[in-house]
Structure formats: C-alpha cells, structure tokens
C-alpha cells in the first residue's frame, strides 16, 4: 500500500507518515520498483499502535520506548489487570444507566430495544478483538447507537479498539460532538484525552469548534490539541500559541503544518514570521532549529528574510537548516507568493532537509 492510500485510509497526513519514517518510528517494510514507500500489513498494525498511544497523551519518544520494550515484569501487568477489573465493574454500572435510558426513551418496537441491548453487550465484551470486530462491522452505518458508541469511545483502554470507535463516530457526522465536548471537562484525564482524539478524528467544523473552545485548559494535552483546532479553523489569534508548540517540541510537526495553512495570505504570513522570529530570539538552539524548520511552510519575502538571518545563527544546526531551506525556496508568482506547483514540489524536500538526513536510499512516496 502506497503512502497516499495509507493516508486516505487512516487519516494520518502524508507529512506525518514521512516524519514517522524519518525518526524510525514506523518505517515502510518495502519499496516499489520506482523507489516509493510501500506499507505492509505489519506497518499498518504499528501505525494503529502509535496513534492509539498518542491519543493517550504519550510523546513520540515515549511511544517509541513503549513499542521497543516487549519484555515486561509481571507485577505491573497484574496491577493493570486489577485496574481493568475495577473499570469493568464501573462500566457495568454505566451499562445499567444506559439501559435505563433505553427504557425511558420508549423504543417504538422490540426490535429497536433488542438491537440497542445487543450493541451495548457487544461493546462490553471482555475480548478486545471482539469489541473491535463489532465496531468495524458498524463503521459506515449512520444513526447506529451513537450514544453507546460515544460512551464506549470515552472509556476504551485498548488503542486499536479506541481507534475503531473514533472512526466509527466520525462516520456518524456531528451526532457525538456535544457529548464529546462535555467530556473535555471530565476530571478523568484519560476520558478527556479520548474525547480530544475523537473530536480530532471527526474533524468537522462543529467538532473542531468544540475542541478549540477548550483552549487554555489546565491539561497541557487538551490545551495543545485545542490550539491546533483553533488554527485549523483559521483563527490567526492562535499563532503565538502554535509557535510556542513548535518551540516547546509539543505537537511541533502538526503546529508547523497549521501555521503553514494559516500563512496563505500576505498579512497572516508576515504575522507568523514575526511570531517565529520573536520566539527564536531568546530560545535555546534546539528550539530555534524547530522554529527555523517551521519557516519552510511560510511563503513570502518576510520568511526569506528571516531565513537569511537564521542562516548566520551561531548554532551550526540552525544555520544549516536555514541555509537548506533557503536553497529549497520555491519560485514566486506575481503576487510575491510561491506558485502552487512550486510550493508543493519544494515543501517536502525542504522540511526533510530541515529535520536532517533520513535512511539511505530514495525517499519518494
């Protein structure tokens, strides 16, 4: 499966897939005769694991550590089983509440009530693979038990099952948005973060607006994803917070992408460049390198000028990154912005150079 097809099926951007490849987190198991990345089934399973772990708030280095350590002491696992038993008992109480709601809703026919009960029981199965099969069988159907699916998504501890639930909810449109938005205020950190993951997967204007409203949340994970949602909605006031994400190295790849999309007009582009320049002025070298890399996504002469200054940075990595990006800058159109074709051609190569050399061999895909 080529990178474009993987992106379309999983919702993970091609840029993020290439980043996973560059840092060695998920490297395609094959190459086509023309040198393009080719993903095999084991790569897709690893992608599921990566996205599931990230939805729980783990950083990319933490995800890599977890996936690399397949040996474990039994004591922590026993503790996890105890905790899961407690969670299962809590889910039984929640199931009772859901059944009570089914009764109070007055189903029009026994078939409706039985279908709802069957769905609830299936979502409570002890075997994660059984839960996943049930959800995948529902994916693509609209109007199918949105309430139970939403609650299941908010409490599902298994990454693969959670990912299937998020995608199933996304196929339901905005039906789950209100309940997910309410979960952002939960005192349970895992519940909040699963709500974030589901809203981000739905990614409709209404879902992104609900997520953006959580900006400033005391949970750094929720706050960062809310900032990304603000930017995705075109809120230029989110630029300083997006730049801070890049500088801090939290969701920096996504934040750079959003900054690039915001900077499609001369006004916002200049503001983004000024914000990056101000952040870089007193930032440590590694943060300056990330901020320099973010300029790859920004069109216009202001970004060229900023890169020219950074090419003389005393930190060698920063200077080399800025120099590489300057050489890769696309040709400009009459309005001073890069032509669409030139921008598309240059963007991936520029960002790849900014992040350093990848594995040997062709990097097309």
GROMACS .gro file of C-alpha atoms in nm:
model
  365
    1UNK     CA    1   0.000   0.000   0.000
    2UNK     CA    2   0.148   0.335  -0.104
    3UNK     CA    3   0.174   0.632   0.131
    4UNK     CA    4  -0.118   0.820  -0.024
    5UNK     CA    5  -0.354   0.527   0.021
    6UNK     CA    6  -0.239   0.475   0.380
    7UNK     CA    7  -0.302   0.845   0.450
    8UNK     CA    8  -0.650   0.829   0.295
    9UNK     CA    9  -0.747   0.518   0.492
   10UNK     CA   10  -0.603   0.618   0.830
   11UNK     CA   11  -0.645   0.996   0.829
   12UNK     CA   12  -0.275   1.040   0.909
   13UNK     CA   13  -0.118   1.306   0.686
   14UNK     CA   14   0.149   1.201   0.438
   15UNK     CA   15   0.380   1.452   0.604
   16UNK     CA   16   0.334   1.282   0.943
   17UNK     CA   17   0.385   0.940   0.784
   18UNK     CA   18   0.714   1.062   0.635
   19UNK     CA   19   0.810   1.205   0.975
   20UNK     CA   20   0.743   0.867   1.140
   21UNK     CA   21   0.970   0.712   0.874
   22UNK     CA   22   1.244   0.971   0.930
   23UNK     CA   23   1.260   0.919   1.307
   24UNK     CA   24   1.236   0.540   1.270
   25UNK     CA   25   0.900   0.504   1.445
   26UNK     CA   26   0.712   0.344   1.154
   27UNK     CA   27   0.931   0.260   0.856
   28UNK     CA   28   0.760   0.109   0.550
   29UNK     CA   29   0.856  -0.255   0.509
   30UNK     CA   30   0.905  -0.230   0.135
   31UNK     CA   31   0.973  -0.015  -0.168
   32UNK     CA   32   0.823  -0.030  -0.513
   33UNK     CA   33   1.041  -0.075  -0.819
   34UNK     CA   34   1.033   0.302  -0.857
   35UNK     CA   35   1.156   0.361  -0.501
   36UNK     CA   36   0.824   0.465  -0.346
   37UNK     CA   37   0.735   0.374   0.012
   38UNK     CA   38   0.521   0.060   0.032
   39UNK     CA   39   0.346  -0.026   0.358
   40UNK     CA   40   0.283  -0.389   0.452
   41UNK     CA   41   0.017  -0.514   0.699
   42UNK     CA   42   0.260  -0.515   0.993
   43UNK     CA   43   0.335  -0.147   0.925
   44UNK     CA   44  -0.037  -0.065   0.942
   45UNK     CA   45  -0.070  -0.250   1.273
   46UNK     CA   46   0.220  -0.050   1.411
   47UNK     CA   47   0.052   0.271   1.289
   48UNK     CA   48  -0.260   0.170   1.483
   49UNK     CA   49  -0.047   0.121   1.795
   50UNK     CA   50   0.132   0.455   1.750
   51UNK     CA   51  -0.190   0.653   1.702
   52UNK     CA   52  -0.357   0.478   1.994
   53UNK     CA   53  -0.069   0.552   2.229
   54UNK     CA   54  -0.055   0.913   2.112
   55UNK     CA   55  -0.427   0.950   2.179
   56UNK     CA   56  -0.347   0.877   2.546
   57UNK     CA   57  -0.102   1.167   2.555
   58UNK     CA   58   0.233   0.994   2.502
   59UNK     CA   59   0.502   1.186   2.315
   60UNK     CA   60   0.666   1.031   2.010
   61UNK     CA   61   0.982   0.936   2.208
   62UNK     CA   62   0.761   0.775   2.475
   63UNK     CA   63   0.567   0.584   2.208
   64UNK     CA   64   0.895   0.457   2.063
   65UNK     CA   65   1.009   0.344   2.409
   66UNK     CA   66   0.685   0.155   2.476
   67UNK     CA   67   0.686  -0.021   2.138
   68UNK     CA   68   1.054  -0.115   2.175
   69UNK     CA   69   1.011  -0.277   2.519
   70UNK     CA   70   0.821  -0.601   2.459
   71UNK     CA   71   0.962  -0.762   2.775
   72UNK     CA   72   0.790  -0.677   3.099
   73UNK     CA   73   0.779  -0.766   3.466
   74UNK     CA   74   0.453  -0.947   3.554
   75UNK     CA   75   0.388  -0.727   3.859
   76UNK     CA   76   0.287  -0.416   3.660
   77UNK     CA   77   0.065  -0.632   3.439
   78UNK     CA   78  -0.113  -0.773   3.746
   79UNK     CA   79  -0.169  -0.420   3.866
   80UNK     CA   80  -0.315  -0.328   3.528
   81UNK     CA   81  -0.549  -0.627   3.542
   82UNK     CA   82  -0.670  -0.519   3.884
   83UNK     CA   83  -0.734  -0.171   3.748
   84UNK     CA   84  -0.916  -0.308   3.443
   85UNK     CA   85  -1.138  -0.516   3.670
   86UNK     CA   86  -1.232  -0.201   3.859
   87UNK     CA   87  -1.300  -0.028   3.528
   88UNK     CA   88  -1.514  -0.320   3.412
   89UNK     CA   89  -1.723  -0.300   3.729
   90UNK     CA   90  -1.765   0.071   3.670
   91UNK     CA   91  -1.869   0.001   3.312
   92UNK     CA   92  -2.136  -0.240   3.440
   93UNK     CA   93  -2.286   0.044   3.640
   94UNK     CA   94  -2.270   0.267   3.334
   95UNK     CA   95  -2.434  -0.009   3.129
   96UNK     CA   96  -2.721  -0.018   3.377
   97UNK     CA   97  -2.760   0.357   3.334
   98UNK     CA   98  -2.760   0.325   2.956
   99UNK     CA   99  -3.023   0.050   2.966
  100UNK     CA  100  -3.232   0.270   3.190
  101UNK     CA  101  -3.206   0.543   2.927
  102UNK     CA  102  -3.312   0.297   2.658
  103UNK     CA  103  -3.618   0.208   2.863
  104UNK     CA  104  -3.707   0.571   2.929
  105UNK     CA  105  -3.673   0.659   2.560
  106UNK     CA  106  -3.965   0.429   2.480
  107UNK     CA  107  -3.842   0.232   2.178
  108UNK     CA  108  -4.105   0.201   1.907
  109UNK     CA  109  -4.056  -0.174   1.867
  110UNK     CA  110  -3.890  -0.467   2.043
  111UNK     CA  111  -3.650  -0.494   1.752
  112UNK     CA  112  -3.513  -0.147   1.833
  113UNK     CA  113  -3.472  -0.228   2.202
  114UNK     CA  114  -3.306  -0.562   2.127
  115UNK     CA  115  -3.070  -0.402   1.876
  116UNK     CA  116  -2.964  -0.145   2.135
  117UNK     CA  117  -2.912  -0.410   2.403
  118UNK     CA  118  -2.710  -0.624   2.161
  119UNK     CA  119  -2.490  -0.327   2.079
  120UNK     CA  120  -2.436  -0.244   2.445
  121UNK     CA  121  -2.347  -0.603   2.532
  122UNK     CA  122  -2.109  -0.626   2.238
  123UNK     CA  123  -1.929  -0.312   2.345
  124UNK     CA  124  -1.886  -0.462   2.693
  125UNK     CA  125  -1.721  -0.785   2.569
  126UNK     CA  126  -1.411  -0.884   2.766
  127UNK     CA  127  -1.217  -0.969   2.449
  128UNK     CA  128  -1.079  -0.652   2.285
  129UNK     CA  129  -1.076  -0.818   1.943
  130UNK     CA  130  -1.449  -0.896   1.978
  131UNK     CA  131  -1.520  -0.533   2.062
  132UNK     CA  132  -1.313  -0.421   1.766
  133UNK     CA  133  -1.490  -0.657   1.526
  134UNK     CA  134  -1.826  -0.526   1.642
  135UNK     CA  135  -1.726  -0.165   1.591
  136UNK     CA  136  -1.573  -0.231   1.250
  137UNK     CA  137  -1.892  -0.405   1.144
  138UNK     CA  138  -2.080  -0.086   1.232
  139UNK     CA  139  -1.835   0.153   1.064
  140UNK     CA  140  -2.000   0.324   0.771
  141UNK     CA  141  -2.352   0.290   0.911
  142UNK     CA  142  -2.514   0.615   1.019
  143UNK     CA  143  -2.758   0.655   1.304
  144UNK     CA  144  -2.634   0.339   1.477
  145UNK     CA  145  -2.620   0.370   1.854
  146UNK     CA  146  -2.428   0.697   1.868
  147UNK     CA  147  -2.476   0.733   2.244
  148UNK     CA  148  -2.338   0.389   2.334
  149UNK     CA  149  -2.057   0.424   2.080
  150UNK     CA  150  -1.959   0.762   2.224
  151UNK     CA  151  -1.952   0.633   2.580
  152UNK     CA  152  -1.756   0.327   2.469
  153UNK     CA  153  -1.501   0.551   2.295
  154UNK     CA  154  -1.458   0.760   2.610
  155UNK     CA  155  -1.373   0.461   2.828
  156UNK     CA  156  -1.199   0.221   2.587
  157UNK     CA  157  -0.847   0.141   2.716
  158UNK     CA  158  -0.728  -0.067   2.419
  159UNK     CA  159  -0.570   0.156   2.148
  160UNK     CA  160  -0.687  -0.050   1.850
  161UNK     CA  161  -1.047  -0.067   1.970
  162UNK     CA  162  -1.042   0.302   2.058
  163UNK     CA  163  -0.919   0.390   1.709
  164UNK     CA  164  -1.202   0.189   1.552
  165UNK     CA  165  -1.454   0.366   1.775
  166UNK     CA  166  -1.321   0.710   1.680
  167UNK     CA  167  -1.352   0.629   1.310
  168UNK     CA  168  -1.700   0.490   1.361
  169UNK     CA  169  -1.805   0.810   1.537
  170UNK     CA  170  -1.654   1.016   1.256
  171UNK     CA  171  -1.884   0.835   1.011
  172UNK     CA  172  -2.184   0.946   1.218
  173UNK     CA  173  -2.122   1.314   1.142
  174UNK     CA  174  -2.169   1.554   1.432
  175UNK     CA  175  -2.408   1.340   1.637
  176UNK     CA  176  -2.149   1.271   1.907
  177UNK     CA  177  -1.995   1.619   1.927
  178UNK     CA  178  -2.199   1.752   2.222
  179UNK     CA  179  -2.127   1.451   2.444
  180UNK     CA  180  -1.758   1.455   2.350
  181UNK     CA  181  -1.736   1.829   2.421
  182UNK     CA  182  -1.885   1.771   2.766
  183UNK     CA  183  -1.623   1.502   2.832
  184UNK     CA  184  -1.347   1.762   2.788
  185UNK     CA  185  -1.442   1.892   3.134
  186UNK     CA  186  -1.414   1.548   3.297
  187UNK     CA  187  -1.188   1.506   3.599
  188UNK     CA  188  -1.062   1.181   3.440
  189UNK     CA  189  -0.755   1.266   3.228
  190UNK     CA  190  -0.790   0.957   3.007
  191UNK     CA  191  -1.155   1.038   2.936
  192UNK     CA  192  -1.061   1.396   2.842
  193UNK     CA  193  -0.787   1.281   2.608
  194UNK     CA  194  -1.008   1.023   2.440
  195UNK     CA  195  -1.265   1.297   2.383
  196UNK     CA  196  -0.991   1.506   2.221
  197UNK     CA  197  -0.889   1.217   1.997
  198UNK     CA  198  -1.248   1.153   1.888
  199UNK     CA  199  -1.321   1.519   1.813
  200UNK     CA  200  -0.998   1.547   1.616
  201UNK     CA  201  -1.092   1.236   1.418
  202UNK     CA  202  -1.440   1.373   1.338
  203UNK     CA  203  -1.270   1.699   1.232
  204UNK     CA  204  -1.589   1.871   1.112
  205UNK     CA  205  -1.620   2.249   1.170
  206UNK     CA  206  -1.852   2.183   1.462
  207UNK     CA  207  -1.618   1.924   1.615
  208UNK     CA  208  -1.313   2.149   1.573
  209UNK     CA  209  -1.505   2.442   1.722
  210UNK     CA  210  -1.591   2.233   2.028
  211UNK     CA  211  -1.228   2.131   2.064
  212UNK     CA  212  -1.099   2.485   2.008
  213UNK     CA  213  -1.322   2.607   2.290
  214UNK     CA  214  -1.102   2.408   2.531
  215UNK     CA  215  -0.801   2.635   2.464
  216UNK     CA  216  -0.638   2.730   2.792
  217UNK     CA  217  -0.738   2.401   2.956
  218UNK     CA  218  -0.513   2.314   3.253
  219UNK     CA  219  -0.435   1.976   3.091
  220UNK     CA  220  -0.143   2.055   2.853
  221UNK     CA  221  -0.253   1.778   2.616
  222UNK     CA  222  -0.605   1.920   2.580
  223UNK     CA  223  -0.473   2.275   2.553
  224UNK     CA  224  -0.227   2.184   2.276
  225UNK     CA  225  -0.488   2.000   2.069
  226UNK     CA  226  -0.734   2.287   2.121
  227UNK     CA  227  -0.469   2.524   1.988
  228UNK     CA  228  -0.427   2.310   1.677
  229UNK     CA  229  -0.804   2.313   1.629
  230UNK     CA  230  -0.812   2.693   1.654
  231UNK     CA  231  -0.550   2.715   1.383
  232UNK     CA  232  -0.730   2.460   1.165
  233UNK     CA  233  -1.038   2.683   1.185
  234UNK     CA  234  -0.835   2.980   1.057
  235UNK     CA  235  -0.803   3.168   1.387
  236UNK     CA  236  -0.494   3.388   1.340
  237UNK     CA  237  -0.503   3.476   1.710
  238UNK     CA  238  -0.381   3.119   1.770
  239UNK     CA  239  -0.046   3.194   1.601
  240UNK     CA  240   0.151   3.274   1.923
  241UNK     CA  241   0.028   2.954   2.087
  242UNK     CA  242   0.108   2.750   1.775
  243UNK     CA  243   0.458   2.897   1.763
  244UNK     CA  244   0.500   2.807   2.130
  245UNK     CA  245   0.410   2.444   2.049
  246UNK     CA  246   0.682   2.438   1.784
  247UNK     CA  247   0.938   2.590   2.019
  248UNK     CA  248   0.849   2.352   2.303
  249UNK     CA  249   0.857   2.044   2.079
  250UNK     CA  250   0.497   1.951   2.170
  251UNK     CA  251   0.294   1.860   1.861
  252UNK     CA  252   0.551   2.068   1.672
  253UNK     CA  253   0.503   1.888   1.339
  254UNK     CA  254   0.127   1.944   1.345
  255UNK     CA  255   0.168   2.303   1.466
  256UNK     CA  256   0.408   2.382   1.179
  257UNK     CA  257   0.155   2.237   0.934
  258UNK     CA  258  -0.122   2.456   1.075
  259UNK     CA  259   0.098   2.767   1.066
  260UNK     CA  260   0.169   2.697   0.700
  261UNK     CA  261  -0.202   2.674   0.623
  262UNK     CA  262  -0.270   2.999   0.809
  263UNK     CA  263   0.004   3.180   0.617
  264UNK     CA  264  -0.159   3.156   0.274
  265UNK     CA  265  -0.215   3.533   0.253
  266UNK     CA  266   0.049   3.807   0.286
  267UNK     CA  267  -0.094   3.953   0.609
  268UNK     CA  268  -0.105   3.634   0.816
  269UNK     CA  269   0.227   3.520   0.666
  270UNK     CA  270   0.404   3.830   0.794
  271UNK     CA  271   0.247   3.788   1.138
  272UNK     CA  272   0.354   3.425   1.156
  273UNK     CA  273   0.712   3.516   1.062
  274UNK     CA  274   0.722   3.790   1.326
  275UNK     CA  275   0.594   3.549   1.591
  276UNK     CA  276   0.854   3.287   1.495
  277UNK     CA  277   1.129   3.548   1.497
  278UNK     CA  278   1.029   3.676   1.840
  279UNK     CA  279   1.020   3.323   1.981
  280UNK     CA  280   1.358   3.237   1.829
  281UNK     CA  281   1.528   3.547   1.966
  282UNK     CA  282   1.576   3.403   2.315
  283UNK     CA  283   1.513   3.033   2.255
  284UNK     CA  284   1.770   2.756   2.302
  285UNK     CA  285   1.939   2.616   1.990
  286UNK     CA  286   1.715   2.309   1.951
  287UNK     CA  287   1.402   2.523   1.976
  288UNK     CA  288   1.549   2.766   1.721
  289UNK     CA  289   1.609   2.474   1.485
  290UNK     CA  290   1.246   2.366   1.511
  291UNK     CA  291   1.127   2.723   1.461
  292UNK     CA  292   1.355   2.757   1.160
  293UNK     CA  293   1.208   2.439   1.015
  294UNK     CA  294   0.858   2.581   1.057
  295UNK     CA  295   0.951   2.863   0.817
  296UNK     CA  296   0.959   2.604   0.539
  297UNK     CA  297   0.579   2.620   0.538
  298UNK     CA  298   0.561   3.002   0.524
  299UNK     CA  299   0.551   3.180   0.185
  300UNK     CA  300   0.666   3.531   0.107
  301UNK     CA  301   0.969   3.761   0.134
  302UNK     CA  302   0.936   3.801   0.512
  303UNK     CA  303   1.012   3.433   0.557
  304UNK     CA  304   1.304   3.462   0.313
  305UNK     CA  305   1.448   3.748   0.519
  306UNK     CA  306   1.404   3.557   0.844
  307UNK     CA  307   1.578   3.252   0.700
  308UNK     CA  308   1.864   3.471   0.576
  309UNK     CA  309   1.917   3.598   0.931
  310UNK     CA  310   1.898   3.245   1.075
  311UNK     CA  311   2.150   3.119   0.817
  312UNK     CA  312   2.407   3.317   1.019
  313UNK     CA  313   2.295   3.171   1.353
  314UNK     CA  314   2.585   3.072   1.581
  315UNK     CA  315   2.432   2.727   1.629
  316UNK     CA  316   2.550   2.516   1.336
  317UNK     CA  317   2.232   2.305   1.318
  318UNK     CA  318   2.017   2.617   1.298
  319UNK     CA  319   2.237   2.777   1.032
  320UNK     CA  320   2.247   2.459   0.820
  321UNK     CA  321   1.868   2.421   0.844
  322UNK     CA  322   1.808   2.781   0.738
  323UNK     CA  323   2.057   2.750   0.451
  324UNK     CA  324   1.895   2.430   0.325
  325UNK     CA  325   1.552   2.588   0.337
  326UNK     CA  326   1.668   2.899   0.153
  327UNK     CA  327   1.805   2.684  -0.127
  328UNK     CA  328   1.477   2.496  -0.148
  329UNK     CA  329   1.251   2.803  -0.153
  330UNK     CA  330   1.006   2.785  -0.448
  331UNK     CA  331   0.976   3.038  -0.728
  332UNK     CA  332   0.732   3.323  -0.659
  333UNK     CA  333   0.429   3.429  -0.860
  334UNK     CA  334   0.332   3.786  -0.949
  335UNK     CA  335   0.188   3.848  -0.601
  336UNK     CA  336   0.516   3.757  -0.431
  337UNK     CA  337   0.382   3.423  -0.306
  338UNK     CA  338   0.511   3.086  -0.425
  339UNK     CA  339   0.329   2.935  -0.717
  340UNK     CA  340   0.111   2.641  -0.609
  341UNK     CA  341   0.306   2.385  -0.810
  342UNK     CA  342   0.642   2.514  -0.694
  343UNK     CA  343   0.530   2.525  -0.331
  344UNK     CA  344   0.407   2.169  -0.342
  345UNK     CA  345   0.727   2.049  -0.506
  346UNK     CA  346   0.955   2.222  -0.259
  347UNK     CA  347   0.774   2.172   0.070
  348UNK     CA  348   0.852   1.808   0.145
  349UNK     CA  349   1.216   1.829   0.036
  350UNK     CA  350   1.269   2.145   0.238
  351UNK     CA  351   1.120   2.003   0.555
  352UNK     CA  352   1.314   1.678   0.510
  353UNK     CA  353   1.640   1.872   0.491
  354UNK     CA  354   1.540   2.076   0.795
  355UNK     CA  355   1.500   1.761   1.003
  356UNK     CA  356   1.827   1.608   0.894
  357UNK     CA  357   1.917   1.306   0.683
  358UNK     CA  358   1.681   1.012   0.675
  359UNK     CA  359   1.757   0.650   0.595
  360UNK     CA  360   1.970   0.571   0.292
  361UNK     CA  361   1.803   0.521  -0.043
  362UNK     CA  362   1.531   0.702  -0.234
  363UNK     CA  363   1.276   0.887  -0.024
  364UNK     CA  364   0.996   0.923  -0.272
  365UNK     CA  365   0.645   0.837  -0.169
   0.00000   0.00000   0.00000
